[in-house]
PDB file of C-alpha atoms in Angstrom:
ATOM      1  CA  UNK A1265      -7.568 -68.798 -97.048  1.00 57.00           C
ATOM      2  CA  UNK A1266      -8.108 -66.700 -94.085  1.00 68.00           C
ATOM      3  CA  UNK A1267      -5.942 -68.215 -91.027  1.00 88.00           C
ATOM      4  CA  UNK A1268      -6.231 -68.371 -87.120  1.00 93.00           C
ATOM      5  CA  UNK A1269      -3.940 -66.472 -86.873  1.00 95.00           C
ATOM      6  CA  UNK A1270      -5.303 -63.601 -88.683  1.00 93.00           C
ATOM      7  CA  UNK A1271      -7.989 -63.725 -87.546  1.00 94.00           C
ATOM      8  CA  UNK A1272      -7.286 -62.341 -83.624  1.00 96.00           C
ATOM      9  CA  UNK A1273      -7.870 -58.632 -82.832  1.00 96.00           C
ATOM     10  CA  UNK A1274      -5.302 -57.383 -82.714  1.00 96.00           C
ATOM     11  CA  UNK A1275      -6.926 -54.209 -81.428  1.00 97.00           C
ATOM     12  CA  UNK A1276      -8.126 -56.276 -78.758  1.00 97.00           C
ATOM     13  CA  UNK A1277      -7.100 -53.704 -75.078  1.00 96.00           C
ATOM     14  CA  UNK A1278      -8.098 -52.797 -71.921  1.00 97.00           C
ATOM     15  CA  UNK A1279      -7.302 -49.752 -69.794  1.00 95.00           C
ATOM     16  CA  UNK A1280      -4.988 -49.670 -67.095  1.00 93.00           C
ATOM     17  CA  UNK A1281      -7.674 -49.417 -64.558  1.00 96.00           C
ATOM     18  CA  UNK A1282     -10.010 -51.722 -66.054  1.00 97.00           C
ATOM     19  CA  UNK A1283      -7.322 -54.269 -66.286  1.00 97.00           C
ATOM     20  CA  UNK A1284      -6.154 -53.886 -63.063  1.00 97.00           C
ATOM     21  CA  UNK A1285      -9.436 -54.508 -61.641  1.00 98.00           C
ATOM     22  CA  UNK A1286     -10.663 -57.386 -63.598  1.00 98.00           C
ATOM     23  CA  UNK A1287      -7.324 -58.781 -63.370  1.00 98.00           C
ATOM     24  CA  UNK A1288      -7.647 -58.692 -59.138  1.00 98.00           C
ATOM     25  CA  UNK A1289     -11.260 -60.408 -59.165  1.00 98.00           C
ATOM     26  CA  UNK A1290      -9.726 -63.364 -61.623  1.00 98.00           C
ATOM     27  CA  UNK A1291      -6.748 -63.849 -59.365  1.00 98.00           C
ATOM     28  CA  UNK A1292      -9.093 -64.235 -56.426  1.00 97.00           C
ATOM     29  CA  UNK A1293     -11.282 -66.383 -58.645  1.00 97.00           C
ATOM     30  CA  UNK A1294      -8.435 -68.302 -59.475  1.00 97.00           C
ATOM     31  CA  UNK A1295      -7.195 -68.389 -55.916  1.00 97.00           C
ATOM     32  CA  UNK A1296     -10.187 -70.089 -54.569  1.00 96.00           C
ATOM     33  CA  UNK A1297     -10.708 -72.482 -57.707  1.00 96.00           C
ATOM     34  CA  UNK A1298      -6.753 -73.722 -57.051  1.00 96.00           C
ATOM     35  CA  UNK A1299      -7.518 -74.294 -53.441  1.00 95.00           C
ATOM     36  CA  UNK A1300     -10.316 -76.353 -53.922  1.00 94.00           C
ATOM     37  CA  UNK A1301      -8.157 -78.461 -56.449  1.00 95.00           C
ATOM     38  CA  UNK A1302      -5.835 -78.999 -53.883  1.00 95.00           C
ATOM     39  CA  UNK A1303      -7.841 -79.846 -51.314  1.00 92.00           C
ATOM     40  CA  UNK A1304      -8.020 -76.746 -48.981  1.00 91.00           C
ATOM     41  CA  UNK A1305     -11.553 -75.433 -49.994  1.00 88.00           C
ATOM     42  CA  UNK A1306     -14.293 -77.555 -49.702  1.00 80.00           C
ATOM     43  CA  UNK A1307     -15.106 -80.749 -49.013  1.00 80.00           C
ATOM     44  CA  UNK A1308     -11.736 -81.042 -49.056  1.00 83.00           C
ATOM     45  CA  UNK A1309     -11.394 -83.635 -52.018  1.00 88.00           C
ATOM     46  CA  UNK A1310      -8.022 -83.190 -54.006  1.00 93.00           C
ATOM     47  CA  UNK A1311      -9.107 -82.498 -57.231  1.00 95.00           C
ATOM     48  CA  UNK A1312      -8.004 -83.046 -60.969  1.00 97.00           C
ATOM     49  CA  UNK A1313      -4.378 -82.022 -61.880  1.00 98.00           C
ATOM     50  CA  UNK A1314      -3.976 -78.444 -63.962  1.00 98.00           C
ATOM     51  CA  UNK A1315      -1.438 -78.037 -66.597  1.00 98.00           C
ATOM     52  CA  UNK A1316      -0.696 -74.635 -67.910  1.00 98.00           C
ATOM     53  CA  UNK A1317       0.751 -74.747 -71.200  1.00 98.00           C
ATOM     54  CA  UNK A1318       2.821 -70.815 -72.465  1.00 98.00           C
ATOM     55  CA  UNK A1319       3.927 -70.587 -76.415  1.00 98.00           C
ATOM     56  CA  UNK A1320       4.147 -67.490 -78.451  1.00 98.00           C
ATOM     57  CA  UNK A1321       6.102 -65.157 -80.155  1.00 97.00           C
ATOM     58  CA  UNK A1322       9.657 -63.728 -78.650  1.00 96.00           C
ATOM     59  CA  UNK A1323       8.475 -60.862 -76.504  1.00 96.00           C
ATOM     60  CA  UNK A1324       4.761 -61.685 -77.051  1.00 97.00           C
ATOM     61  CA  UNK A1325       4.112 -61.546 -72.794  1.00 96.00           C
ATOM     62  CA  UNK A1326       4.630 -65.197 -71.848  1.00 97.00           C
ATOM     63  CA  UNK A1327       6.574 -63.904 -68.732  1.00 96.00           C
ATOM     64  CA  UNK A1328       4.026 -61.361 -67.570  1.00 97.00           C
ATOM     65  CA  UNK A1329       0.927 -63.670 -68.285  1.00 98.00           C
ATOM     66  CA  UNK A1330       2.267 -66.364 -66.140  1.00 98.00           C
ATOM     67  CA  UNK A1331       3.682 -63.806 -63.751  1.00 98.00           C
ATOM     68  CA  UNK A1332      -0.178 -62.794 -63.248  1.00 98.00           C
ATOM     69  CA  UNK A1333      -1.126 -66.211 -63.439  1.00 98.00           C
ATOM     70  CA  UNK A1334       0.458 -67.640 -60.231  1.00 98.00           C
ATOM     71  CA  UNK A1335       0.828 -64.375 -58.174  1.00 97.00           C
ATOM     72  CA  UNK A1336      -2.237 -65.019 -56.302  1.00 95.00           C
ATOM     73  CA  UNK A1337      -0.907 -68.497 -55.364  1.00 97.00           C
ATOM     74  CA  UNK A1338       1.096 -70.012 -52.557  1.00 94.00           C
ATOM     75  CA  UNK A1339       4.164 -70.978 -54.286  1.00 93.00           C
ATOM     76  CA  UNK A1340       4.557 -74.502 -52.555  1.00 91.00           C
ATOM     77  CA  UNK A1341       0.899 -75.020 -54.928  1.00 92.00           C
ATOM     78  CA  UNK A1342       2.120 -74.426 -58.456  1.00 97.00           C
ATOM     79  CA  UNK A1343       5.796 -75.349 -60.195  1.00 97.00           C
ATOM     80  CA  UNK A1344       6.284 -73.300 -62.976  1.00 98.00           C
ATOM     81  CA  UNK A1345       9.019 -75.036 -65.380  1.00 98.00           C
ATOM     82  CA  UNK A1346      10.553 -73.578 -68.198  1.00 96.00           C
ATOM     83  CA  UNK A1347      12.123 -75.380 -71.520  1.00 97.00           C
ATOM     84  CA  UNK A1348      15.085 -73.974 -73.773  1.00 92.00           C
ATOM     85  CA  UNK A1349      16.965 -76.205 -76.192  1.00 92.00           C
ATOM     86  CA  UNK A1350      16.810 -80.445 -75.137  1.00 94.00           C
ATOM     87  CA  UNK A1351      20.245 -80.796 -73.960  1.00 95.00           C
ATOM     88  CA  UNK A1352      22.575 -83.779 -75.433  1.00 95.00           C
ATOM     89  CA  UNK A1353      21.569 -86.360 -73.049  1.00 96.00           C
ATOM     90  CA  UNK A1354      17.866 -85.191 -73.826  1.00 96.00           C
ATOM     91  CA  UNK A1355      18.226 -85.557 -77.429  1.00 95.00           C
ATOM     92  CA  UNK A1356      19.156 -89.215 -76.662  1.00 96.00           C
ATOM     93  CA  UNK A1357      15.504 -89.865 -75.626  1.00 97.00           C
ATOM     94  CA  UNK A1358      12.170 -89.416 -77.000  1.00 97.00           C
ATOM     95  CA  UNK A1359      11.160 -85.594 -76.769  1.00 98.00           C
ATOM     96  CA  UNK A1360       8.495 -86.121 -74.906  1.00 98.00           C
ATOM     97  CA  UNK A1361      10.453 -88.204 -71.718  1.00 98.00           C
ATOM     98  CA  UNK A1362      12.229 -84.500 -70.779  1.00 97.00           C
ATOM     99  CA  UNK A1363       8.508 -83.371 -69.927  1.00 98.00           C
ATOM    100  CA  UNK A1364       6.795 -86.406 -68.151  1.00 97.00           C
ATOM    101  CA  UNK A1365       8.856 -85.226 -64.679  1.00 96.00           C
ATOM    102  CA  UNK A1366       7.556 -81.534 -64.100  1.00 97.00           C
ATOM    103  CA  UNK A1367       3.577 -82.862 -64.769  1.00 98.00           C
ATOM    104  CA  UNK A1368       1.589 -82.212 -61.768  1.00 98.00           C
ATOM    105  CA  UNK A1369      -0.387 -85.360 -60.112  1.00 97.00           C
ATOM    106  CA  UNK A1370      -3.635 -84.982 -58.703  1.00 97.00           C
ATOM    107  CA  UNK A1371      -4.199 -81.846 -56.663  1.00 96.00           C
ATOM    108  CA  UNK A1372      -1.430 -80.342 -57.837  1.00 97.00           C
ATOM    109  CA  UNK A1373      -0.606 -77.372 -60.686  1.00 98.00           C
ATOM    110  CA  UNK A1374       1.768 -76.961 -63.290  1.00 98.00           C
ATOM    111  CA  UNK A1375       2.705 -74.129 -65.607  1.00 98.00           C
ATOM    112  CA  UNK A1376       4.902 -74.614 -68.575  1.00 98.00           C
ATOM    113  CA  UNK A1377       6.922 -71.854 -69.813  1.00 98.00           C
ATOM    114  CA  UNK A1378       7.400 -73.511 -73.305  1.00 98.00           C
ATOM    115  CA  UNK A1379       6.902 -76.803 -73.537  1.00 98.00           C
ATOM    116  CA  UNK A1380       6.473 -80.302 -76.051  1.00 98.00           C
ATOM    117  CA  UNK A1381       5.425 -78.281 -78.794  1.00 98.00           C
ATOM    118  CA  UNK A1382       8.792 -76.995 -79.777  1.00 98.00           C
ATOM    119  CA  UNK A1383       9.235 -80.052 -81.926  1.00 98.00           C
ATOM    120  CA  UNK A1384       6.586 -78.429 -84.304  1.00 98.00           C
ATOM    121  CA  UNK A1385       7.915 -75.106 -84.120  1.00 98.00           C
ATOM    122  CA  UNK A1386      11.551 -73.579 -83.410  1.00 96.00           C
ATOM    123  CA  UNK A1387      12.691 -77.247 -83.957  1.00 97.00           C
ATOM    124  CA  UNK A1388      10.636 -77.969 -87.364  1.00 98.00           C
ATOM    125  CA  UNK A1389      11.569 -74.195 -88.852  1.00 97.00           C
ATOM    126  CA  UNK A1390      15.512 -74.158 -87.878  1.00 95.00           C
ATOM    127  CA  UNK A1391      15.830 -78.084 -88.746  1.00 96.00           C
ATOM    128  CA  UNK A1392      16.973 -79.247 -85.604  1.00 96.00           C
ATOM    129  CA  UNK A1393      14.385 -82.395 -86.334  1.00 96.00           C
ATOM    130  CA  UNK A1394      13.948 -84.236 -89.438  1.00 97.00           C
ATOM    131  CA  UNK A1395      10.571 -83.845 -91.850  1.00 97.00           C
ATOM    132  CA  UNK A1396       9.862 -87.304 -90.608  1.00 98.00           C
ATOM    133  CA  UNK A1397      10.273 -86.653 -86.845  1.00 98.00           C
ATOM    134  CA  UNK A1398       8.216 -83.284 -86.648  1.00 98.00           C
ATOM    135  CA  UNK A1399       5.591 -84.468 -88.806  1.00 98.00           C
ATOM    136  CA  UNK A1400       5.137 -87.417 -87.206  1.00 98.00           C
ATOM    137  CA  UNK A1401       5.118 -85.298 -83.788  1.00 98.00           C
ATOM    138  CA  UNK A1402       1.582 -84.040 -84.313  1.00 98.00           C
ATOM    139  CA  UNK A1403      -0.061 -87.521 -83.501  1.00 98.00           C
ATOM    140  CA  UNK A1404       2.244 -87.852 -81.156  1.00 98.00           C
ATOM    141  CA  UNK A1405       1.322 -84.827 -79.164  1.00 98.00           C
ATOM    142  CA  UNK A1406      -2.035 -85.206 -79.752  1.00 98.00           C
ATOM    143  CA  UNK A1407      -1.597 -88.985 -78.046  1.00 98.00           C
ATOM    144  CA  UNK A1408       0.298 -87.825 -75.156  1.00 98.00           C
ATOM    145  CA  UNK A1409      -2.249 -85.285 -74.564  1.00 98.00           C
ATOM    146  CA  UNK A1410      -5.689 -87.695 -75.072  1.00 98.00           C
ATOM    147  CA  UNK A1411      -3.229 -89.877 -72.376  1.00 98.00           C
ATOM    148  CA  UNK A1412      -3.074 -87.117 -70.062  1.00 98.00           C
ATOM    149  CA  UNK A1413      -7.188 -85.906 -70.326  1.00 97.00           C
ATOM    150  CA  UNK A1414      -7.493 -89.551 -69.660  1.00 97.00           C
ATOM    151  CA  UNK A1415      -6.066 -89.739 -66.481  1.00 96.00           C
ATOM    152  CA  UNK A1416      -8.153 -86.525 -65.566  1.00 97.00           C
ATOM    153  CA  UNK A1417      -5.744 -83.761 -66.148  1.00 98.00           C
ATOM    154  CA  UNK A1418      -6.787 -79.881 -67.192  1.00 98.00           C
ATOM    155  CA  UNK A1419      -4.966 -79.231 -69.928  1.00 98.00           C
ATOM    156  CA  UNK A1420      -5.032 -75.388 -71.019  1.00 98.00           C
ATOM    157  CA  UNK A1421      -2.718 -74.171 -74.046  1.00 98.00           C
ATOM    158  CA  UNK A1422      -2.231 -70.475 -74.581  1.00 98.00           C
ATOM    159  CA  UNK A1423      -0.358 -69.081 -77.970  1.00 98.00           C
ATOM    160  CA  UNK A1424       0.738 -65.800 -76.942  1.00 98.00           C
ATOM    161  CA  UNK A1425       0.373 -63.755 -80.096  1.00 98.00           C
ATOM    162  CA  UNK A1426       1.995 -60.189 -81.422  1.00 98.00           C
ATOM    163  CA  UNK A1427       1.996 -58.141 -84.228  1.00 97.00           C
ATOM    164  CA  UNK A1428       5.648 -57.841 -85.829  1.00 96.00           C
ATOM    165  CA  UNK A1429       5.397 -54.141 -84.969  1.00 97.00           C
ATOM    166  CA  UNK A1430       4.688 -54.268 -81.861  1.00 97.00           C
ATOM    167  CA  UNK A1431       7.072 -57.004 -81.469  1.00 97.00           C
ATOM    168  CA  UNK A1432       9.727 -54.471 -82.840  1.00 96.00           C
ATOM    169  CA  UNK A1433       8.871 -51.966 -80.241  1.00 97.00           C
ATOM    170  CA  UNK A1434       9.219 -54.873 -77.655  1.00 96.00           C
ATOM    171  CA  UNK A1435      12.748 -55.658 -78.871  1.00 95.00           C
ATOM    172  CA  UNK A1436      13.754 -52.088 -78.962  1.00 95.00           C
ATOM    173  CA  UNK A1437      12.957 -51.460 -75.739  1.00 94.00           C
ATOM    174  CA  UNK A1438      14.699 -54.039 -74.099  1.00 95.00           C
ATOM    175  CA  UNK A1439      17.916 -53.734 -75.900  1.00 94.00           C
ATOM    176  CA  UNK A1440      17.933 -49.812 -74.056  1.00 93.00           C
ATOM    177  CA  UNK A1441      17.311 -51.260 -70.464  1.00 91.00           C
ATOM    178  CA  UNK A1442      20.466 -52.525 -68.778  1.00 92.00           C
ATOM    179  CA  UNK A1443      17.805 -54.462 -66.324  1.00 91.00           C
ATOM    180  CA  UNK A1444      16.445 -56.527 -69.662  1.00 91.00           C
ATOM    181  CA  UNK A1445      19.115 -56.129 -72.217  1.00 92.00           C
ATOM    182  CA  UNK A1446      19.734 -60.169 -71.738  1.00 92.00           C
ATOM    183  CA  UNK A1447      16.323 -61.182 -72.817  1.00 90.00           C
ATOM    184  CA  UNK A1448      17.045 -59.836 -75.990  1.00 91.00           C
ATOM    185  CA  UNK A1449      19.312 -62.685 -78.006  1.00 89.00           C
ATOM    186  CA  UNK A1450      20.844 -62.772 -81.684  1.00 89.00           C
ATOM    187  CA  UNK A1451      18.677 -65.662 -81.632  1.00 89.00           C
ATOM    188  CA  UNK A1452      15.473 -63.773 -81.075  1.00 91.00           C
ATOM    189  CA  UNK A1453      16.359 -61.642 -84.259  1.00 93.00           C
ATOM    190  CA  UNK A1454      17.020 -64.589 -86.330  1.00 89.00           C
ATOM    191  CA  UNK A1455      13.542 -66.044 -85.132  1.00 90.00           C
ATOM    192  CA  UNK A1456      11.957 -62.627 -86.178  1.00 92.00           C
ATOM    193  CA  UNK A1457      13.372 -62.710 -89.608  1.00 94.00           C
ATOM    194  CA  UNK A1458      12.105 -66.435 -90.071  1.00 95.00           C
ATOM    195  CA  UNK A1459       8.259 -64.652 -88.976  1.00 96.00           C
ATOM    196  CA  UNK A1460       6.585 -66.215 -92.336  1.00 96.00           C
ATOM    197  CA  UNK A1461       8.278 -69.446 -91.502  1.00 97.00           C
ATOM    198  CA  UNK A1462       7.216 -69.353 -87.855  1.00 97.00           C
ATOM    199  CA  UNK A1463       3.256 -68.518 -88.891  1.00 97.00           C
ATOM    200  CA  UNK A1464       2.967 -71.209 -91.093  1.00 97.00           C
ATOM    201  CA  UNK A1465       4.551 -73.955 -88.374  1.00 98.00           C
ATOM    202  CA  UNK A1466       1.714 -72.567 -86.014  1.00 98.00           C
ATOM    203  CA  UNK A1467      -1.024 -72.320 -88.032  1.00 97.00           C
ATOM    204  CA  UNK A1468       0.018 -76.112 -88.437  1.00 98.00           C
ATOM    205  CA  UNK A1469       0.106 -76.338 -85.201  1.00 98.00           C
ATOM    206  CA  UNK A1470      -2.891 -75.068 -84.570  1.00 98.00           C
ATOM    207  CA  UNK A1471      -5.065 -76.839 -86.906  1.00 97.00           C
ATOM    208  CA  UNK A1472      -3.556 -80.479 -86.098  1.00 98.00           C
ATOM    209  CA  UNK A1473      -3.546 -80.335 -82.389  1.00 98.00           C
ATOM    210  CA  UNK A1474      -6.379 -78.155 -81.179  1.00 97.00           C
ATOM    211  CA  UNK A1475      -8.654 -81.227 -79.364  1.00 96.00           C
ATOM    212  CA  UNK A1476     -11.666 -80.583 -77.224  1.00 94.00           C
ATOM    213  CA  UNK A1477      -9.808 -82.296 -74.695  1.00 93.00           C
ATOM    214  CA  UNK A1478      -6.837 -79.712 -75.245  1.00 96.00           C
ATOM    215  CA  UNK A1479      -7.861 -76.467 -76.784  1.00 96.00           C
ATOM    216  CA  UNK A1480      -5.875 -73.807 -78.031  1.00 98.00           C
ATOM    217  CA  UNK A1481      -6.312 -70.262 -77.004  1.00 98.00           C
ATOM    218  CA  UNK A1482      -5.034 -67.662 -78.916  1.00 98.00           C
ATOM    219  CA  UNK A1483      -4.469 -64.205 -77.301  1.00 98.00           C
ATOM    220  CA  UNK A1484      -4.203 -60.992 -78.943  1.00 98.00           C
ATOM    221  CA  UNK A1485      -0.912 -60.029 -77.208  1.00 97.00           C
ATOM    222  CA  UNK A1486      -0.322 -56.312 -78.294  1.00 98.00           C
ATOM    223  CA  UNK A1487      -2.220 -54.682 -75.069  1.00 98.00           C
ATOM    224  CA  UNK A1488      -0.359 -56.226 -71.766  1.00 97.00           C
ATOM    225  CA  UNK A1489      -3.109 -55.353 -70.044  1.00 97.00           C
ATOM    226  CA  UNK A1490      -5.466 -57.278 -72.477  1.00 98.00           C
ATOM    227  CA  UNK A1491      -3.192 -60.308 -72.521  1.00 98.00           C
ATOM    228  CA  UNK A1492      -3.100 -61.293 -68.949  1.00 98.00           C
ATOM    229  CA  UNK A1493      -6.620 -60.551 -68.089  1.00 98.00           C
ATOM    230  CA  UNK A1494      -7.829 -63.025 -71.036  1.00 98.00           C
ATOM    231  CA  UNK A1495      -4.991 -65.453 -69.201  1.00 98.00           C
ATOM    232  CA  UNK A1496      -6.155 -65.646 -66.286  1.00 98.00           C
ATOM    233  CA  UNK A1497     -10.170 -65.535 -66.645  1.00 98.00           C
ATOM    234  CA  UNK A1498     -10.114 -68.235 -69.232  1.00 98.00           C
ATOM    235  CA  UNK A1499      -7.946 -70.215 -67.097  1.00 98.00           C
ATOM    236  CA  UNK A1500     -10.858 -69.851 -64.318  1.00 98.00           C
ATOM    237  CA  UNK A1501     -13.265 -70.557 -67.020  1.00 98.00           C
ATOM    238  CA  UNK A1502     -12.164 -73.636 -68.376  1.00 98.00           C
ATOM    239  CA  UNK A1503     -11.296 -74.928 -64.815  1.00 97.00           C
ATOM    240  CA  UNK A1504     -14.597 -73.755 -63.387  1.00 96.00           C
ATOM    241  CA  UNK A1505     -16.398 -75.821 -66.547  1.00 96.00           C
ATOM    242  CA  UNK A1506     -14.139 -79.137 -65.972  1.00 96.00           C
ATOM    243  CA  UNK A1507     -15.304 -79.349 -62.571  1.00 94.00           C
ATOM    244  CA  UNK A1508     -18.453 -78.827 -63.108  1.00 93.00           C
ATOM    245  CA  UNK A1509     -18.775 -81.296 -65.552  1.00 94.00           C
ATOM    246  CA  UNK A1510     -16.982 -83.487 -62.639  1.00 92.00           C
ATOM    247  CA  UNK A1511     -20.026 -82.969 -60.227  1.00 90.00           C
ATOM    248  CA  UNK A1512     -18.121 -80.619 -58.018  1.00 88.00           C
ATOM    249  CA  UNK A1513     -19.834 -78.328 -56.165  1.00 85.00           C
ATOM    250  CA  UNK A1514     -18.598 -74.694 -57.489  1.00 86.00           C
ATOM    251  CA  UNK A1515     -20.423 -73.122 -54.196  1.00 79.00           C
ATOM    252  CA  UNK A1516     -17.601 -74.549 -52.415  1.00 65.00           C
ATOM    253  CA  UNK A1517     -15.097 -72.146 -53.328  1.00 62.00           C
ATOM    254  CA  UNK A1518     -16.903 -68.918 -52.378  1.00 63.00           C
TER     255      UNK A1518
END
């Protein structure tokens, strides 16, 4: 059975000039689209919140995506939060309560660097939950997010994805900078020896909570240049459809 997964392009790459320039007219795209959300563009209406969620391989170009992502932005208009491990007082809860407090309310932006769905992955494959508890999880997701579309947020997922070579490469290369030797962990080699166990939690992922309201979008990760382009234009495309759907008047934010 062919999988999501294998099916991306891989090949998928843009030049460094190309890039740079379609990358500068998204941002500005972007830039306009995020001020009319909050308010400053426009009829001056605050608009729907925007959730922006980040998973993906170790080293697949979360950082630099989301690095593009808000650059064009004024900083007091977009949080971006990350998630590691739930700590012990977390794991006391349900996994979803350690999330509910970086959301963004109406007119304003959020971008998650990691997020809910680690119950489904890096929890699921190194047993820090129980069968029951990330199987379950998938409905439960897929609940908190139908609650969240609800109430009117954009909800945009991104799976940052990488070929194991290329992955290598990444991993090499950071272990012989002193400036990024520490994002390079025992833990990320562990994770990349687990690969076959990863790809089958996300293609599970994948198939059991990709929701019109909340669809996944996979991105060929190998070309950097590539990557954060397809970030930020299908951010602007998705948010450019919601509102239109919403009756807002796109014209606005030229």
């Amino acid at each position: 059975m062919t999988t999501r997964l294998a099916n991306v392009d891989m090949s998928a790459r843009l030049s460094k000039r190309e890039g740079l320039e379609r990358l500068q007219a998204a941002q500005e795209r972007l830039l306009r689209l995020r001020l009319m959300l909050g308010g400053q563009l426009g009829d001056q209406k605050i608009g729907p919140p925007l959730c922006v969620v980040f998973e993906g391989w170790d080293a697949s170009g979360k950082g630099g995506a989301i690095k593009r992502l808000v650059a064009p932005l004024d900083p007091r208009h977009v949080r971006v939060s990350q998630f590691a491990a739930p700590t012990y007082d977390e794991k006391r809860h349900h996994f979803l309560k350690r999330f509910w407090a970086v959301l963004p309310g109406w007119g304003g932006m959020t971008v998650l660097d990691r997020s809910w769905y680690g119950r489904v992955l890096v929890e699921r494959v190194e047993g820090f939950a129980t069968e029951e508890q990330w199987s379950r999880a998938y409905q439960e997701i897929v609940e908190f997010e139908r609650t969240l579309a609800a109430e009117g947020m954009i909800l945009i997922k991104f799976w940052m994805h990488v070929s194991p070579e290329e992955q290598l490469r990444r991993f090499h290369e950071r272990a012989n900078d002193p400036l990024r030797t520490w994002k390079l962990t025992d833990e990320d080699w562990r994770n990349r020896d687990r690969r076959d166990d990863y790809e089958t939690a996300i293609e599970d992922m994948l198939v059991k909570t990709d929701k019109k309201r909340a669809r996944w979008h996979v991105v060929a990760g190998d070309n950097k240049s590539y990557a954060r382009v397809a970030v930020v234009e299908e951010v602007c495309r998705t948010v450019e459809k919601q509102l239109t759907a919403r009756g807002y008047d796109l014209a606005d934010a030229d």
